[in-house]
Coordinates of C-alpha atoms (C1' of nucleotides) in Angstrom, one line a residue:
Chain B
M1 CA -30.8 13.2 -9.2
N2 CA -31.2 10.0 -7.4
L3 CA -28.3 7.8 -8.2
A4 CA -27.5 4.3 -7.2
I5 CA -23.9 3.6 -6.1
G6 CA -23.1 2.2 -9.6
D7 CA -24.3 5.4 -11.2
L8 CA -22.2 7.5 -8.8
S9 CA -19.2 5.2 -9.6
R10 CA -19.6 5.7 -13.4
R11 CA -20.0 9.5 -13.0
T12 CA -17.0 10.0 -10.8
G13 CA -14.7 7.2 -12.0
V14 CA -14.4 5.9 -8.4
K15 CA -14.9 2.2 -7.9
I16 CA -17.9 1.0 -5.9
P17 CA -16.0 -0.7 -3.0
T18 CA -13.9 2.5 -2.8
I19 CA -17.0 4.6 -2.4
R20 CA -18.2 2.4 0.4
Y21 CA -14.7 2.6 1.9
Y22 CA -14.8 6.4 1.8
E23 CA -18.1 6.3 3.6
Q24 CA -16.7 3.9 6.2
I25 CA -13.8 6.2 7.0
G26 CA -16.0 9.2 7.1
L27 CA -14.8 11.0 3.9
L28 CA -18.3 10.7 2.4
P29 CA -21.4 11.1 4.6
S30 CA -23.8 8.2 4.9
P31 CA -26.3 8.7 2.1
V32 CA -30.1 8.2 2.2
R33 CA -31.2 4.6 1.7
T34 CA -34.1 3.0 -0.1
E35 CA -36.4 0.8 2.0
G36 CA -34.3 -2.1 0.9
Q37 CA -31.1 -0.4 2.3
Q38 CA -29.6 0.6 -1.0
R39 CA -27.7 3.8 -1.1
R40 CA -29.1 6.8 -3.1
Y41 CA -26.9 9.8 -3.9
G42 CA -27.6 13.4 -5.1
S43 CA -25.5 16.1 -6.7
D44 CA -23.9 17.1 -3.5
E45 CA -22.3 13.7 -3.2
V46 CA -21.2 13.7 -6.8
R47 CA -19.4 17.0 -6.2
R48 CA -17.8 15.9 -3.0
L49 CA -16.6 12.6 -4.5
N50 CA -15.2 14.4 -7.5
F51 CA -13.3 16.7 -5.0
I52 CA -12.0 13.7 -3.2
R53 CA -11.0 11.9 -6.4
H54 CA -9.2 14.9 -7.8
A55 CA -7.3 15.4 -4.5
R56 CA -6.3 11.8 -4.5
E57 CA -5.1 12.1 -8.1
L58 CA -3.0 15.0 -7.0
G59 CA -1.5 12.7 -4.4
F60 CA -3.1 14.2 -1.2
E61 CA -3.4 11.7 1.6
V62 CA -6.8 11.0 3.0
D63 CA -6.1 12.9 6.1
A64 CA -5.2 16.0 4.1
I65 CA -8.4 15.6 2.1
R66 CA -10.4 15.5 5.3
Q67 CA -8.9 18.8 6.3
L68 CA -9.5 20.4 2.9
L69 CA -13.1 19.1 2.9
G70 CA -13.5 20.7 6.3
L71 CA -12.4 24.0 4.9
A72 CA -14.4 23.8 1.8
D73 CA -17.5 23.2 3.9
D74 CA -17.0 26.4 5.8
P75 CA -16.9 29.3 3.4
N76 CA -16.1 31.9 6.1
R77 CA -12.8 30.4 7.2
C78 CA -9.5 31.8 5.9
C79 CA -7.8 29.7 3.3
G80 CA -4.5 30.0 5.1
E81 CA -4.8 26.4 6.2
A82 CA -5.5 25.1 2.7
H83 CA -2.5 27.1 1.6
E84 CA -0.3 25.4 4.2
I85 CA -1.5 21.9 3.4
T86 CA -0.9 22.5 -0.3
K87 CA 2.5 24.1 0.3
A88 CA 3.6 21.1 2.3
H89 CA 2.4 18.8 -0.4
L90 CA 4.1 20.8 -3.1
D91 CA 7.4 20.5 -1.3
E92 CA 7.0 16.7 -1.1
V93 CA 6.2 16.6 -4.7
K94 CA 9.3 18.6 -5.7
D95 CA 11.4 16.3 -3.6
K96 CA 9.9 13.2 -5.2
I97 CA 10.6 14.6 -8.6
A98 CA 14.2 15.2 -7.8
R99 CA 14.6 11.7 -6.5
L100 CA 12.9 10.1 -9.4
T101 CA 15.0 12.2 -11.9
A102 CA 18.2 10.9 -10.3
L103 CA 16.7 7.4 -10.4
R104 CA 15.8 7.8 -14.1
D105 CA 19.3 8.8 -15.0
E106 CA 20.7 5.8 -13.2
L107 CA 18.2 3.5 -14.9
E108 CA 19.1 5.0 -18.3
T109 CA 22.7 4.1 -17.8
M110 CA 21.7 0.6 -16.8
V111 CA 19.5 0.2 -19.8
A112 CA 22.5 0.9 -22.0
C113 CA 23.5 -2.7 -21.3
D114 CA 22.6 -4.6 -24.5
N115 CA 22.2 -8.3 -24.6
R116 CA 25.5 -9.4 -23.1
R117 CA 25.7 -12.4 -20.8
V118 CA 24.6 -11.9 -17.3
S119 CA 28.1 -12.3 -16.1
E120 CA 29.0 -9.0 -17.8
C121 CA 25.7 -7.3 -17.4
R122 CA 25.7 -3.7 -16.2
I123 CA 22.3 -4.0 -14.6
I124 CA 23.2 -6.9 -12.4
E125 CA 26.5 -5.4 -11.7
V126 CA 25.1 -2.0 -10.7
L127 CA 22.6 -3.6 -8.4
A128 CA 25.2 -5.9 -6.8
D129 CA 28.0 -3.4 -6.5
H130 CA 26.2 -0.3 -5.6
G131 CA 24.9 -1.8 -2.4
Q132 CA 28.5 -2.5 -1.4
C133 CA 29.6 1.0 -2.4
L134 CA 26.8 2.6 -0.4
H135 CA 27.7 0.4 2.5
E136 CA 31.4 1.3 2.4
T137 CA 30.8 5.0 2.2
H138 CA 28.1 5.1 4.9
Chain C
M255 CA 31.9 -13.9 9.0
N256 CA 29.2 -15.2 11.3
L257 CA 26.8 -12.4 11.8
A258 CA 23.7 -12.2 14.0
I259 CA 20.7 -10.6 12.4
G260 CA 21.4 -7.3 14.2
D261 CA 24.9 -7.2 12.6
L262 CA 23.5 -7.9 9.2
S263 CA 21.0 -5.1 9.8
R264 CA 23.7 -2.6 10.6
R265 CA 25.8 -3.7 7.7
T266 CA 23.1 -3.3 5.1
G267 CA 20.8 -0.7 6.6
V268 CA 17.9 -3.1 6.4
K269 CA 15.8 -3.3 9.5
I270 CA 15.6 -6.6 11.4
P271 CA 11.9 -7.3 10.9
T272 CA 12.3 -6.5 7.2
I273 CA 15.1 -9.1 7.0
R274 CA 12.9 -11.7 8.6
Y275 CA 10.1 -10.6 6.2
Y276 CA 12.4 -11.1 3.2
E277 CA 13.2 -14.6 4.4
Q278 CA 9.5 -15.3 4.8
I279 CA 8.6 -14.3 1.3
G280 CA 11.6 -16.2 -0.1
L281 CA 13.8 -13.2 -1.2
L282 CA 16.5 -14.3 1.2
P283 CA 17.3 -18.0 1.8
S284 CA 16.9 -19.4 5.3
P285 CA 20.2 -19.0 7.0
V286 CA 22.0 -21.4 9.3
R287 CA 20.9 -21.3 12.9
T288 CA 22.6 -21.7 16.3
E289 CA 21.5 -24.4 18.6
G290 CA 19.2 -21.9 20.2
Q291 CA 17.6 -21.1 16.7
Q292 CA 19.2 -17.8 16.2
R293 CA 20.0 -16.8 12.6
R294 CA 23.7 -16.6 11.5
Y295 CA 24.7 -14.9 8.3
G296 CA 27.8 -15.0 6.0
S297 CA 29.1 -12.7 3.3
D298 CA 26.8 -14.2 0.6
E299 CA 23.8 -13.0 2.5
V300 CA 25.3 -9.6 3.0
R301 CA 25.8 -9.3 -0.7
R302 CA 22.3 -10.6 -1.6
L303 CA 20.7 -8.3 0.9
N304 CA 22.6 -5.3 -0.4
F305 CA 21.4 -6.2 -3.9
I306 CA 17.9 -6.3 -2.7
R307 CA 18.1 -3.1 -0.8
H308 CA 19.6 -1.2 -3.7
A309 CA 17.0 -2.6 -6.0
R310 CA 14.2 -1.5 -3.6
E311 CA 15.8 2.0 -3.4
L312 CA 15.6 2.1 -7.2
G313 CA 11.9 1.4 -6.8
F314 CA 11.9 -2.2 -8.2
E315 CA 9.0 -4.3 -6.9
V316 CA 9.7 -7.4 -4.9
D317 CA 8.6 -9.5 -7.8
A318 CA 11.0 -7.8 -10.2
I319 CA 13.8 -8.3 -7.7
R320 CA 13.0 -11.9 -7.5
Q321 CA 13.5 -12.2 -11.2
L322 CA 16.7 -10.1 -11.2
L323 CA 18.1 -12.3 -8.4
G324 CA 17.3 -15.4 -10.4
L325 CA 19.3 -13.9 -13.3
A326 CA 22.1 -12.9 -11.1
D327 CA 22.4 -16.4 -9.8
D328 CA 22.8 -17.9 -13.2
P329 CA 25.8 -16.2 -15.0
N330 CA 25.2 -18.0 -18.3
R331 CA 21.8 -16.5 -19.0
C332 CA 21.5 -13.6 -21.4
C333 CA 20.8 -10.3 -19.7
G334 CA 18.0 -9.5 -22.1
E335 CA 15.5 -10.2 -19.3
A336 CA 17.2 -7.9 -16.9
H337 CA 17.2 -5.3 -19.7
E338 CA 13.5 -5.7 -20.2
I339 CA 12.6 -5.5 -16.5
T340 CA 14.8 -2.4 -16.1
K341 CA 13.3 -0.8 -19.3
A342 CA 9.8 -1.4 -18.1
H343 CA 10.7 0.1 -14.8
L344 CA 12.3 3.1 -16.5
D345 CA 9.2 3.8 -18.5
E346 CA 7.1 3.8 -15.3
V347 CA 9.5 6.2 -13.7
K348 CA 9.4 8.5 -16.6
D349 CA 5.7 8.4 -16.6
K350 CA 5.6 9.2 -12.9
I351 CA 7.9 12.1 -13.4
A352 CA 5.7 13.5 -16.1
R353 CA 2.6 13.3 -13.9
L354 CA 4.3 14.7 -10.9
T355 CA 5.6 17.6 -13.0
A356 CA 2.1 18.5 -14.2
L357 CA 1.0 18.2 -10.6
R358 CA 3.7 20.4 -9.4
D359 CA 2.7 23.1 -11.8
E360 CA -0.9 22.8 -10.7
L361 CA 0.1 23.1 -7.1
E362 CA 2.3 26.1 -7.8
T363 CA -0.7 27.9 -9.2
M364 CA -2.8 26.9 -6.2
V365 CA -0.2 28.1 -3.8
A366 CA -0.4 31.5 -5.4
C367 CA -3.6 31.9 -3.5
D368 CA -2.9 34.1 -0.5
N369 CA -5.0 34.4 2.5
R370 CA -8.3 35.1 1.0
R371 CA -11.5 33.7 2.4
V372 CA -12.2 30.1 1.5
S373 CA -15.1 31.2 -0.6
E374 CA -12.7 32.8 -3.1
C375 CA -9.8 30.4 -2.5
R376 CA -8.1 29.0 -5.6
I377 CA -7.1 25.8 -3.9
I378 CA -10.6 24.7 -2.9
E379 CA -11.9 25.9 -6.2
V380 CA -9.4 23.9 -8.3
L381 CA -10.1 20.8 -6.3
A382 CA -13.8 21.2 -6.6
D383 CA -14.0 22.2 -10.2
H384 CA -11.4 20.0 -11.7
G385 CA -13.3 16.9 -10.8
Q386 CA -16.3 18.3 -12.7
C387 CA -14.2 19.2 -15.7
L388 CA -12.6 15.8 -15.9
H389 CA -15.9 14.2 -15.6
E390 CA -17.4 16.2 -18.4
T391 CA -14.6 15.6 -20.8
H392 CA -14.4 11.9 -20.1
Chain K
dT94 C1' -48.8 -9.2 -11.6
dC95 C1' -45.1 -12.0 -11.9
dT96 C1' -40.5 -13.2 -13.1
dT97 C1' -36.0 -12.7 -14.3
dG98 C1' -31.4 -11.1 -13.6
dA99 C1' -28.4 -7.2 -13.0
dA100 C1' -27.2 -4.6 -9.4
dC101 C1' -27.1 -4.0 -4.8
dC102 C1' -26.2 -5.4 0.3
dT103 C1' -22.7 -6.8 4.4
dC104 C1' -18.9 -9.1 5.9
dT105 C1' -14.4 -10.9 5.7
dA106 C1' -10.0 -11.3 3.9
dA107 C1' -6.4 -10.3 0.7
dC108 C1' -3.1 -7.1 -1.5
dC109 C1' 1.9 -4.7 -0.9
dG110 C1' 5.9 -3.8 1.9
dC111 C1' 6.7 -3.4 5.7
dT112 C1' 6.6 -2.2 11.1
dA113 C1' 5.3 -2.8 16.1
dG114 C1' 4.4 -5.2 20.1
dA115 C1' 3.7 -9.1 23.4
dG116 C1' 5.7 -12.6 25.7
dG117 C1' 9.3 -15.8 26.0
dT118 C1' 14.4 -17.7 25.1
dT119 C1' 19.4 -17.4 24.1
dG120 C1' 24.1 -15.7 23.8
dT121 C1' 27.9 -13.3 25.9
dA122 C1' 30.5 -10.1 28.8
dG123 C1' 31.8 -9.2 33.3
Chain W
dC100 C1' 27.1 -17.6 37.4
dT101 C1' 24.4 -13.8 36.6
dA102 C1' 22.5 -10.0 34.2
dC103 C1' 20.6 -8.2 30.3
dA104 C1' 20.9 -7.1 25.5
dA105 C1' 19.6 -9.3 21.7
dC106 C1' 17.3 -12.7 19.8
dC107 C1' 13.0 -15.8 18.8
dT108 C1' 7.8 -16.6 17.1
dC109 C1' 3.4 -15.0 16.5
dT110 C1' -0.1 -11.8 15.7
dA111 C1' -1.9 -7.6 14.3
dG112 C1' -1.6 -3.2 12.3
dC113 C1' -0.7 0.6 8.7
dG114 C1' -2.9 3.0 4.1
dG115 C1' -5.8 2.7 0.5
dT116 C1' -8.0 0.0 -1.7
dT117 C1' -9.9 -4.5 -4.1
dA118 C1' -12.0 -9.2 -4.4
dG119 C1' -15.2 -12.7 -3.2
dA120 C1' -18.9 -15.2 -0.8
dG121 C1' -23.5 -15.5 0.1
dG122 C1' -27.7 -13.2 0.3
dT123 C1' -31.3 -9.4 -1.0
dT124 C1' -33.6 -5.7 -3.8
dC125 C1' -34.9 -3.1 -7.8
dA126 C1' -36.8 -2.4 -12.3
dA127 C1' -37.9 -3.8 -16.9
dG128 C1' -40.3 -6.9 -19.8
dA129 C1' -43.9 -10.7 -20.6

DNA sequence: TCTTGAACCTCTAACCGCTAGAGGTTGTAG
DNA sequence: CTACAACCTCTAGCGGTTAGAGGTTCAAGA
């Protein structure tokens, strides 16, 4: 395998400028180059970039991915650290779900508004009043 | 009411640089100024900023808020537009919840990994393999 | 072997929604 | 009248990309 950056991009679904960005911030190692300075990648890089992409899809931050990659590179280390990172991330995700669910319910109520004039529109009303309410109770 | 920017900030819970930023991008109108160029706000601005803050808390993008503010300013317009904006936002939120729920389940499985060596760690494994799977099925 | 032209290169700047800091000015309470 | 908190503008930074300008290289076909 001797892939140009465009091939790597197609294989992993990661856009070309993003691949170069990952190299720049040290998530991907600098690949070998042709005489004309074009990047050439092998299967190691495909695997590593897939790892990164999946972790990003799962919402891990670049810093967390850097740590996970460090662990993955050293097969003798205990996975306790990976466990911790993942656990922390899981807690955040649960929290986010809870907040989004509350938000969804609020939006459902607002959407119940149907084609009245703005002056009697629940949506505008909720947005305008709620701020006041929050202010008064805080 | 003749509030300095710090007072407005305390009343609405919006940080001072953020208030100035909202003015800069045209979400908040330029307020009156003292002779020494300090901003002074009235109750209109308090209301408007509360509206903005609440909409941001609900996850509306600044562009959407701009539209909602436009509607709120014109009480004779039909609220159909507000309905549309909110509906679109609701759909996004639902989608996000679905994806986060799938993610949560995946993370729960991963967290089940307990203190093995990295070489047999579910977390690293899932991250590494999943990318491959996704690639192969796409 | 030469010629296209698609794909690559680097560099800079923009995106969103803020936030922070430097360095200077104003308002107000004592 | 003085001290100092709060304000001012301006610039730059964050994370995680993405876009564009302007120039070079690679590979396939004639």
